[in-house]
PDB file of C-alpha atoms in Angstrom:
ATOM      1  CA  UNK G 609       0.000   0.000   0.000  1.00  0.00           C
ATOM      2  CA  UNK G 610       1.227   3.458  -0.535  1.00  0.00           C
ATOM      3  CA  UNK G 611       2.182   5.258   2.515  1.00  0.00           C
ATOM      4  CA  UNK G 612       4.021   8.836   2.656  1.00  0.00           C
ATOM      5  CA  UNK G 613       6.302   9.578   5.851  1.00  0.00           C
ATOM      6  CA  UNK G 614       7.281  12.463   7.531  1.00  0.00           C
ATOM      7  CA  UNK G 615       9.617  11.620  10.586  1.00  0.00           C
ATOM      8  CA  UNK G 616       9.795  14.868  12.150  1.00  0.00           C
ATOM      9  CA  UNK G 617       6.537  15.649  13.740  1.00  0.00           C
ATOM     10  CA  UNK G 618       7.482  18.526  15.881  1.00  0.00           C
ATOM     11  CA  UNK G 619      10.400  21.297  14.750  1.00  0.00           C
ATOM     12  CA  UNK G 620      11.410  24.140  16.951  1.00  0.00           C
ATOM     13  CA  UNK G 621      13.565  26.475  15.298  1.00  0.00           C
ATOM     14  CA  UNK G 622      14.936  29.968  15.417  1.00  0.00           C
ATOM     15  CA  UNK G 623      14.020  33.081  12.810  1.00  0.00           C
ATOM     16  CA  UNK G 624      16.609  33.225  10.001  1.00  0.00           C
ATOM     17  CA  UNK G 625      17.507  29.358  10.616  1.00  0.00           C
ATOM     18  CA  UNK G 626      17.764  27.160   7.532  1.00  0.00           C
ATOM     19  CA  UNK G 627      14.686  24.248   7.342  1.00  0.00           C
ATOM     20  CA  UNK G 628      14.431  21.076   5.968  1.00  0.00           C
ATOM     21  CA  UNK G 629      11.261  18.826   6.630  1.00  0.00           C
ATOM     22  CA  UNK G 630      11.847  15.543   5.352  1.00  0.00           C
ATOM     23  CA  UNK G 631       9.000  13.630   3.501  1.00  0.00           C
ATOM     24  CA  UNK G 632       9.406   9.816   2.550  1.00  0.00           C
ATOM     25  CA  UNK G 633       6.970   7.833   0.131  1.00  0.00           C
ATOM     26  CA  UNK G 634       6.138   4.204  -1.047  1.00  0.00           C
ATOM     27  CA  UNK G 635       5.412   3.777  -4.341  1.00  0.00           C
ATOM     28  CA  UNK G 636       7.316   2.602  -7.520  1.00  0.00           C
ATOM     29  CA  UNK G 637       5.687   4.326 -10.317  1.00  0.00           C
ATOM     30  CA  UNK G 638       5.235   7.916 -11.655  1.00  0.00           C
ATOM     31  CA  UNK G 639       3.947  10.006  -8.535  1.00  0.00           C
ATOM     32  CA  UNK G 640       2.689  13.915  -8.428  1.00  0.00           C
ATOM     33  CA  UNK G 641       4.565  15.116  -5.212  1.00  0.00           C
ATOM     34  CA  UNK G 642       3.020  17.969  -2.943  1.00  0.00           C
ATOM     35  CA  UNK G 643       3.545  19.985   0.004  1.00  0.00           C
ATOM     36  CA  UNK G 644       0.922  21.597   1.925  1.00  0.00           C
ATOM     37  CA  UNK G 645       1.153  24.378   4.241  1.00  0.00           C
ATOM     38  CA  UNK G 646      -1.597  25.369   7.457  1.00  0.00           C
ATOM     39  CA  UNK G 647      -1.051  28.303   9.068  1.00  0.00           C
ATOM     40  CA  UNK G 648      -2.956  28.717  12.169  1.00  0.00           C
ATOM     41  CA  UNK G 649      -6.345  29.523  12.093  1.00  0.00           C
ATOM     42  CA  UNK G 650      -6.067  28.833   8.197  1.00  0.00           C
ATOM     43  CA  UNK G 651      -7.414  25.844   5.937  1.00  0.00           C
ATOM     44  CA  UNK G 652      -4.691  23.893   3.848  1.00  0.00           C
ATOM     45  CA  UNK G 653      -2.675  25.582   1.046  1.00  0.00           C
ATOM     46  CA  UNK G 654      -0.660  24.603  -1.998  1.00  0.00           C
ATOM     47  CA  UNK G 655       3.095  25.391  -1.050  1.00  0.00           C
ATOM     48  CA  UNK G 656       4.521  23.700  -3.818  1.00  0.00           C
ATOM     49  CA  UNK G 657       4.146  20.654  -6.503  1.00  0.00           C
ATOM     50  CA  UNK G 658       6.088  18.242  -8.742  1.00  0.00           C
ATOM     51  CA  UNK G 659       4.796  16.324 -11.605  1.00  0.00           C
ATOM     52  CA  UNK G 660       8.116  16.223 -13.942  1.00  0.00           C
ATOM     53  CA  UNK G 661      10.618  17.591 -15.345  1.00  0.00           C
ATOM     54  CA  UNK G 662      13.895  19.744 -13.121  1.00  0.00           C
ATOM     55  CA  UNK G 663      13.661  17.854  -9.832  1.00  0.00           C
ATOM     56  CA  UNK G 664      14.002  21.067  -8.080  1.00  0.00           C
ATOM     57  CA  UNK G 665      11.299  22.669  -7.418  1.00  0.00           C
ATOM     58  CA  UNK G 666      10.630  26.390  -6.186  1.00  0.00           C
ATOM     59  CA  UNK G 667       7.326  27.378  -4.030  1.00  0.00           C
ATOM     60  CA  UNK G 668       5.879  30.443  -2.749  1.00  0.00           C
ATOM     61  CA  UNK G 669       7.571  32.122  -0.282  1.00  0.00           C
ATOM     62  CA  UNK G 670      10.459  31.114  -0.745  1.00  0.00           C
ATOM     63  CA  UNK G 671      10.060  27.599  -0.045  1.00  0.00           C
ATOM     64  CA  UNK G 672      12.105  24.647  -2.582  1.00  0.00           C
ATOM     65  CA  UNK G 673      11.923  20.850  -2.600  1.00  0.00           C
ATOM     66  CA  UNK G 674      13.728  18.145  -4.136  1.00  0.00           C
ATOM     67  CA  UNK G 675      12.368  15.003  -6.229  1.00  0.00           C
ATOM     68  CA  UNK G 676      15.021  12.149  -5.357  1.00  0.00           C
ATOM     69  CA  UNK G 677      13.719   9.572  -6.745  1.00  0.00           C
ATOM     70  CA  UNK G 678      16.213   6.845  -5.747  1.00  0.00           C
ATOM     71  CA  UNK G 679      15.946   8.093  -2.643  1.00  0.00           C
ATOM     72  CA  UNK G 680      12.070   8.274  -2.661  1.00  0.00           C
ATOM     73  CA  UNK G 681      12.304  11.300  -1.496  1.00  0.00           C
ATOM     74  CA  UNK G 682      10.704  14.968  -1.759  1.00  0.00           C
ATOM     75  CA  UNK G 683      12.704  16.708   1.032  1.00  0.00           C
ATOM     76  CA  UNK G 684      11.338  20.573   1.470  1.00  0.00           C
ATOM     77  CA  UNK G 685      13.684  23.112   2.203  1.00  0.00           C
ATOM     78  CA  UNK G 686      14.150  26.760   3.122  1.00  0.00           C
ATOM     79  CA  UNK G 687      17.198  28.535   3.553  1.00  0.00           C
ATOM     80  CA  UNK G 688      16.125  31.310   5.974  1.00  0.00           C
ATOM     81  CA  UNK G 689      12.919  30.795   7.993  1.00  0.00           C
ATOM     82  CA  UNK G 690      10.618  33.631   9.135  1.00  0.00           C
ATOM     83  CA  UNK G 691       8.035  33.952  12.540  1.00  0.00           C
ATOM     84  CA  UNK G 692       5.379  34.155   9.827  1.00  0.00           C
ATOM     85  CA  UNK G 693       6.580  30.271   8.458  1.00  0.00           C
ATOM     86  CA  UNK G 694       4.905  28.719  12.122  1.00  0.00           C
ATOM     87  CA  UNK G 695       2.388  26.784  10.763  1.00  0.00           C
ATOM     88  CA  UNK G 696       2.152  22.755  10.100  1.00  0.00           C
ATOM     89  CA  UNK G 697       3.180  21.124   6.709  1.00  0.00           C
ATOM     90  CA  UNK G 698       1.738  17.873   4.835  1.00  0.00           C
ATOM     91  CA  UNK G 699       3.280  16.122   2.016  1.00  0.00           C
ATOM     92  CA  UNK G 700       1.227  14.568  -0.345  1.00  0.00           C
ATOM     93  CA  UNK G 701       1.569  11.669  -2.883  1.00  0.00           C
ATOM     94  CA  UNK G 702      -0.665  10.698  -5.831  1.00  0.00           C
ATOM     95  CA  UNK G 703       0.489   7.851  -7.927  1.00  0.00           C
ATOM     96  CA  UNK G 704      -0.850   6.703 -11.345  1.00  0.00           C
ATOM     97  CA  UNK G 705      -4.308   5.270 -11.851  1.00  0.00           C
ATOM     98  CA  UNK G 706      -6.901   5.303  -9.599  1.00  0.00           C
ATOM     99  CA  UNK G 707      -4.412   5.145  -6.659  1.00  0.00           C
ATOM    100  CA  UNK G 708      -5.496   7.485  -2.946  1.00  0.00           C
ATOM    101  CA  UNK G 709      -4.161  10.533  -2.370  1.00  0.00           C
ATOM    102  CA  UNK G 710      -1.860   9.988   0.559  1.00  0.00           C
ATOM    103  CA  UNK G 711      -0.727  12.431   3.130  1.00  0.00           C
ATOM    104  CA  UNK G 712       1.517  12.076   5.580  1.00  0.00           C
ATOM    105  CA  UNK G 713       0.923  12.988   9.454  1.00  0.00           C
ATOM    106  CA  UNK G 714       2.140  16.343   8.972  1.00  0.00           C
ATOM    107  CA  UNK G 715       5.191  18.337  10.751  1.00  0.00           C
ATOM    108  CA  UNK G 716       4.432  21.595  12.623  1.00  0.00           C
ATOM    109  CA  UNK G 717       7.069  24.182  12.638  1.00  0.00           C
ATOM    110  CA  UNK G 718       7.475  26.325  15.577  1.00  0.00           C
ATOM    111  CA  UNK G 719      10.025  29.587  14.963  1.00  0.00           C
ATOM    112  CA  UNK G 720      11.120  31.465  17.770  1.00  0.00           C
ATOM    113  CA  UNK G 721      11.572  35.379  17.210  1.00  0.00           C
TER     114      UNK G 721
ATOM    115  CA  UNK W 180     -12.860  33.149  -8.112  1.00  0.00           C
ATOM    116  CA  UNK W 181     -14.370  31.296  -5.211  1.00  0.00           C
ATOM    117  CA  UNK W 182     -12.861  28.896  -3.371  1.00  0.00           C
ATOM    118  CA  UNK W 183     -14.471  25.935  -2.292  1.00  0.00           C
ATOM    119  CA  UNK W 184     -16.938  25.796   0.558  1.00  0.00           C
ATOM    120  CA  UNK W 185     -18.086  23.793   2.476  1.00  0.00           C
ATOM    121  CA  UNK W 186     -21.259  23.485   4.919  1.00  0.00           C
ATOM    122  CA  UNK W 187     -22.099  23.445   7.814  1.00  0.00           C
ATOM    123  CA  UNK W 188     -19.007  25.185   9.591  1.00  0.00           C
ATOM    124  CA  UNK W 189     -19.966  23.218  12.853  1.00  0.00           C
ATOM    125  CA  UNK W 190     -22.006  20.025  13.289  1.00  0.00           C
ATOM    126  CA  UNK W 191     -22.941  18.816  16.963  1.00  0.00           C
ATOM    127  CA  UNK W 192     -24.985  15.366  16.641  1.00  0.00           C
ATOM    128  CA  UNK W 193     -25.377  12.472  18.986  1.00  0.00           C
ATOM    129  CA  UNK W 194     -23.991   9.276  18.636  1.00  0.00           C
ATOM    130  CA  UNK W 195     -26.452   7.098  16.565  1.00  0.00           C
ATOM    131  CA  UNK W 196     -27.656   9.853  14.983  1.00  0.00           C
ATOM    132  CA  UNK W 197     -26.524  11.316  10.765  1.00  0.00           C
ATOM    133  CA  UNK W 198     -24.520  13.638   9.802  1.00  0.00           C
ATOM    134  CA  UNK W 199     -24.404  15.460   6.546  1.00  0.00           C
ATOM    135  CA  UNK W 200     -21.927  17.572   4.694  1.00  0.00           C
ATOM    136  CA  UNK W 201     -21.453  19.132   2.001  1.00  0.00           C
ATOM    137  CA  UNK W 202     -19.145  20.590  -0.517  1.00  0.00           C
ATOM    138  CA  UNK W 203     -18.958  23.173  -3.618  1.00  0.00           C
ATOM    139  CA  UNK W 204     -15.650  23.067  -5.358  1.00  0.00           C
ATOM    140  CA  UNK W 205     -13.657  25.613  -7.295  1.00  0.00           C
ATOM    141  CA  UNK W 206     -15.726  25.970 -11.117  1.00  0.00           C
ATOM    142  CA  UNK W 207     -14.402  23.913 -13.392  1.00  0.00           C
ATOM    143  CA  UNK W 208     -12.791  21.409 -10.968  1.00  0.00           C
ATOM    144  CA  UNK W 209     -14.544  17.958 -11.422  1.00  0.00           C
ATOM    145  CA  UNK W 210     -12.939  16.561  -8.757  1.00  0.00           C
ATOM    146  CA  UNK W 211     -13.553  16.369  -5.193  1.00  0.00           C
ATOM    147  CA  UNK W 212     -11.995  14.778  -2.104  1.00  0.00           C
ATOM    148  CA  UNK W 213     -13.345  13.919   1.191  1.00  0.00           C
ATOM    149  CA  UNK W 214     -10.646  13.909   4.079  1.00  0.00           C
ATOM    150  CA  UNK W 215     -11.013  13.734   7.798  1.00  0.00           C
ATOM    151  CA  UNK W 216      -8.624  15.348  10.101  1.00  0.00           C
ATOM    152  CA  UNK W 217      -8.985  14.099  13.727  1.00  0.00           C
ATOM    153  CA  UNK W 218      -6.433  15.526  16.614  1.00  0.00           C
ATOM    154  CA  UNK W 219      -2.891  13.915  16.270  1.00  0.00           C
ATOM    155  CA  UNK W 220      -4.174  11.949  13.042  1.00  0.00           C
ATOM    156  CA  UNK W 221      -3.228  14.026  10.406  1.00  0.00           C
ATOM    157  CA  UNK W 222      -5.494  13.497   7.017  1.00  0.00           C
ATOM    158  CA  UNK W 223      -7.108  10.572   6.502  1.00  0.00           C
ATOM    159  CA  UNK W 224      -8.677   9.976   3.198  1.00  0.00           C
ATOM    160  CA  UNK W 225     -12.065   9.270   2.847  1.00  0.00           C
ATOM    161  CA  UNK W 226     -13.442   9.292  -0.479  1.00  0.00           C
ATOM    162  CA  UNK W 227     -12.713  10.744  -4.149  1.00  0.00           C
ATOM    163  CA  UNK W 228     -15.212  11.453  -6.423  1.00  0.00           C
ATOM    164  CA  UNK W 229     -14.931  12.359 -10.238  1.00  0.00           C
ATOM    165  CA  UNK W 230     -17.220  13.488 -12.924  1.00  0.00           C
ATOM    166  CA  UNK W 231     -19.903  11.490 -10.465  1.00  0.00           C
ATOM    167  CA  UNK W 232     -18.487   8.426  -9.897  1.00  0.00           C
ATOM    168  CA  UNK W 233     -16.798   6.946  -6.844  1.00  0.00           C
ATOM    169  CA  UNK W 234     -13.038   6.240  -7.790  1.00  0.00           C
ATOM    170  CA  UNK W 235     -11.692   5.435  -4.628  1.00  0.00           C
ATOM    171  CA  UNK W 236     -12.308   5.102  -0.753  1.00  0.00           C
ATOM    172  CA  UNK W 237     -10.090   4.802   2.192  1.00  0.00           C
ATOM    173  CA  UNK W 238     -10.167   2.460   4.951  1.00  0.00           C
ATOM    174  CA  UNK W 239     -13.233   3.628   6.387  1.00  0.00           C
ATOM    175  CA  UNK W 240     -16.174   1.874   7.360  1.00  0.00           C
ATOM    176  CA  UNK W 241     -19.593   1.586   5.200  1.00  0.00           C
ATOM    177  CA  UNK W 242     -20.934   4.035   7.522  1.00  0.00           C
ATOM    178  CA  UNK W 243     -19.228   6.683   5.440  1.00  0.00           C
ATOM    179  CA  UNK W 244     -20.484   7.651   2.010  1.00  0.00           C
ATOM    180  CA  UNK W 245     -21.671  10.152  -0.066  1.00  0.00           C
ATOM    181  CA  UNK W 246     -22.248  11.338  -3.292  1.00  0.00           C
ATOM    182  CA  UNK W 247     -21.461  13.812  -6.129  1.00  0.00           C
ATOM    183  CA  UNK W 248     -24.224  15.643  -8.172  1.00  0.00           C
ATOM    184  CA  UNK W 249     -24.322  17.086 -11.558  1.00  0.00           C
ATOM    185  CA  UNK W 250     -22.857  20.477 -10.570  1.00  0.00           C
ATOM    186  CA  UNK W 251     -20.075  18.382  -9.174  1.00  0.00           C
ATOM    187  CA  UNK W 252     -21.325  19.522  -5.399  1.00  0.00           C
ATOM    188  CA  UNK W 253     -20.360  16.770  -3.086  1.00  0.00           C
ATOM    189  CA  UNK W 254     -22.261  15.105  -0.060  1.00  0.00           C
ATOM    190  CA  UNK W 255     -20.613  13.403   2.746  1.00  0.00           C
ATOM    191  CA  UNK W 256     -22.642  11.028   4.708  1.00  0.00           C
ATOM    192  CA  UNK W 257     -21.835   9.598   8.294  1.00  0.00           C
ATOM    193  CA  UNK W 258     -24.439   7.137   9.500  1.00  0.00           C
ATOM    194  CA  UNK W 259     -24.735   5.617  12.748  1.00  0.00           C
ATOM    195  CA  UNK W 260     -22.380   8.611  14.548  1.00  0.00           C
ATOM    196  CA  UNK W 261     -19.741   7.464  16.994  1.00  0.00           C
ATOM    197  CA  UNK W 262     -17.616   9.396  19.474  1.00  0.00           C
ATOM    198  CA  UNK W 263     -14.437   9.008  17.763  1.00  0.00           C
ATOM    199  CA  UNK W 264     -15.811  10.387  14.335  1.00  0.00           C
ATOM    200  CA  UNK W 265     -15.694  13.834  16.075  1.00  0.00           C
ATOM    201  CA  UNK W 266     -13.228  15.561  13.748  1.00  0.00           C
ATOM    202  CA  UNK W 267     -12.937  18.510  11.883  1.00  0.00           C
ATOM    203  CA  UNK W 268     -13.953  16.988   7.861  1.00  0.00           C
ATOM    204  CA  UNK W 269     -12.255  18.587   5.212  1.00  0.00           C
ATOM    205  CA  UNK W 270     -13.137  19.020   1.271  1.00  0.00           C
ATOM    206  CA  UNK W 271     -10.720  19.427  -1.810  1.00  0.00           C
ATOM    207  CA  UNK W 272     -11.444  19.765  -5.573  1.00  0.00           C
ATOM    208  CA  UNK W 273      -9.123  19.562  -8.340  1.00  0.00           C
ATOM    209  CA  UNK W 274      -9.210  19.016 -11.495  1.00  0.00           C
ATOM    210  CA  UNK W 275      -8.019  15.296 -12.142  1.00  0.00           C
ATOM    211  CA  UNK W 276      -5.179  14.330 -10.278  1.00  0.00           C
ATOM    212  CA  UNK W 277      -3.430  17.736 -10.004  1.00  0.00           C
ATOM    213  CA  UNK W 278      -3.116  19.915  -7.069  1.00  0.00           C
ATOM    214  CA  UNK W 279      -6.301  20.200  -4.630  1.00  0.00           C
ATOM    215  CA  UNK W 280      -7.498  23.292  -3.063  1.00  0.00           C
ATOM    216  CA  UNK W 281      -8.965  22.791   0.371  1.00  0.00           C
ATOM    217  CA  UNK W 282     -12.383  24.513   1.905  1.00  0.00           C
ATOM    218  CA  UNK W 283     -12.036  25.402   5.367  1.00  0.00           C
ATOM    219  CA  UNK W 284     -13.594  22.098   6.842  1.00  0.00           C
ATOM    220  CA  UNK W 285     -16.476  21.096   8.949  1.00  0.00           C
ATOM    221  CA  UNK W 286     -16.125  20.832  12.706  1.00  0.00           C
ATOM    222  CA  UNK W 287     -18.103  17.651  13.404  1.00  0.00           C
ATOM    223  CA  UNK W 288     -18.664  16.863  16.831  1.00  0.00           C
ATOM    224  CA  UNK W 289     -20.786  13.842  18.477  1.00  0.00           C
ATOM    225  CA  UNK W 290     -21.633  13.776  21.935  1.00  0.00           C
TER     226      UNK W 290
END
């Protein structure tokens, strides 16, 4: 069955501090690759998305992420992270045919002022 | 353009009792995804309907179904309420399998 991780559940980290949120999925054939963003009080938003193409991927905000797919990975990243990014983020996997969308549990980031 | 919406904001039943939501996606999107998001659970998925037809379903029980109409609206059904399917119920459409856009949920609680 297809199954998306993200292992870090909880991240604390200070303003101007570099993220990475890691997101792990299980699945061996062509796969659309999202991250979702929800900021407090907010419903879910599209942060960024990967069908094909440059592996590398740039978001709003100044959010990337990066398609390794020997690695089954879509790792996002963010070189220098803001109060304003405190909110909790979801990847999501859909795979070919009539597979579910997957999320994972989610990872809320916490940045201290 | 409007987003999608969804209906009621917040739902108190009793256990045993039905619950009904609903869901009006973006125009144009035929799609539409039924998720539930329960504390420390993250989303579960629930149900994905296209162009009327049920493609998929997630491990859920029975209890759980709905329906999409014409106007690609959406219905989510809950019969037979139980404690633990207090939860706040979110709704996504999309067109096909590309990026969803999220309403801002229903708050179902059962007492």
């Amino acid at each position: 069955a297809q199954s998306v991780s993200q292992h870090n559940h909880h991240v604390i980290l200070s303003e101007a501090a570099s993220l990475e949120l890691g997101c792990n999925y299980s699945y061996g054939g062509t796969v659309n690759l999202f991250w979702y963003v929800q900021y407090p009080g907010q419903h879910l938003q599209l942060l960024l998305k990967y069908f094909s193409g440059d592996p590398l991927v740039k978001g709003i905000k100044g959010f990337e992420a990066e398609f390794i797919k020997s690695k089954f990975s879509f790792n996002l990243r963010k070189p220098s992270v803001q109060w304003s990014d405190t909110a909790e983020y979801f990847c999501a996997v859909i795979s070919g045919g009539y597979q579910k969308v997957t999320f994972g549990t989610g990872t809320k980031l916490q940045v201290i002022p | 353009e409007a987003g999608v919406t969804q209906s009621p904001t917040h739902l108190i039943k009793t256990r045993g009792q039905q619950a009904t939501l609903r869901c009006s996606p973006i125009s144009g999107h035929t799609s539409v995804y039924w998720y539930q998001q329960a504390l420390g659970l993250g989303l579960q998925f629930l149900l994905w309907y296209d162009e009327g037809e049920e493609r998929n379903r997630g491990n859920f029980p029975p209890r759980f179904s709905g329906r999409q109409f014409p106007n690609y609206s959406s219905e989510l059904n809950v019969n037979a309420l139980e404690l633990e399917d207090s939860a706040l119920y979110l709704c996504a459409s999309s067109l096909w399998r590309f990026e969803q856009y999220f309403g801002p949920g229903t708050r179902l609680t059962v007492t």
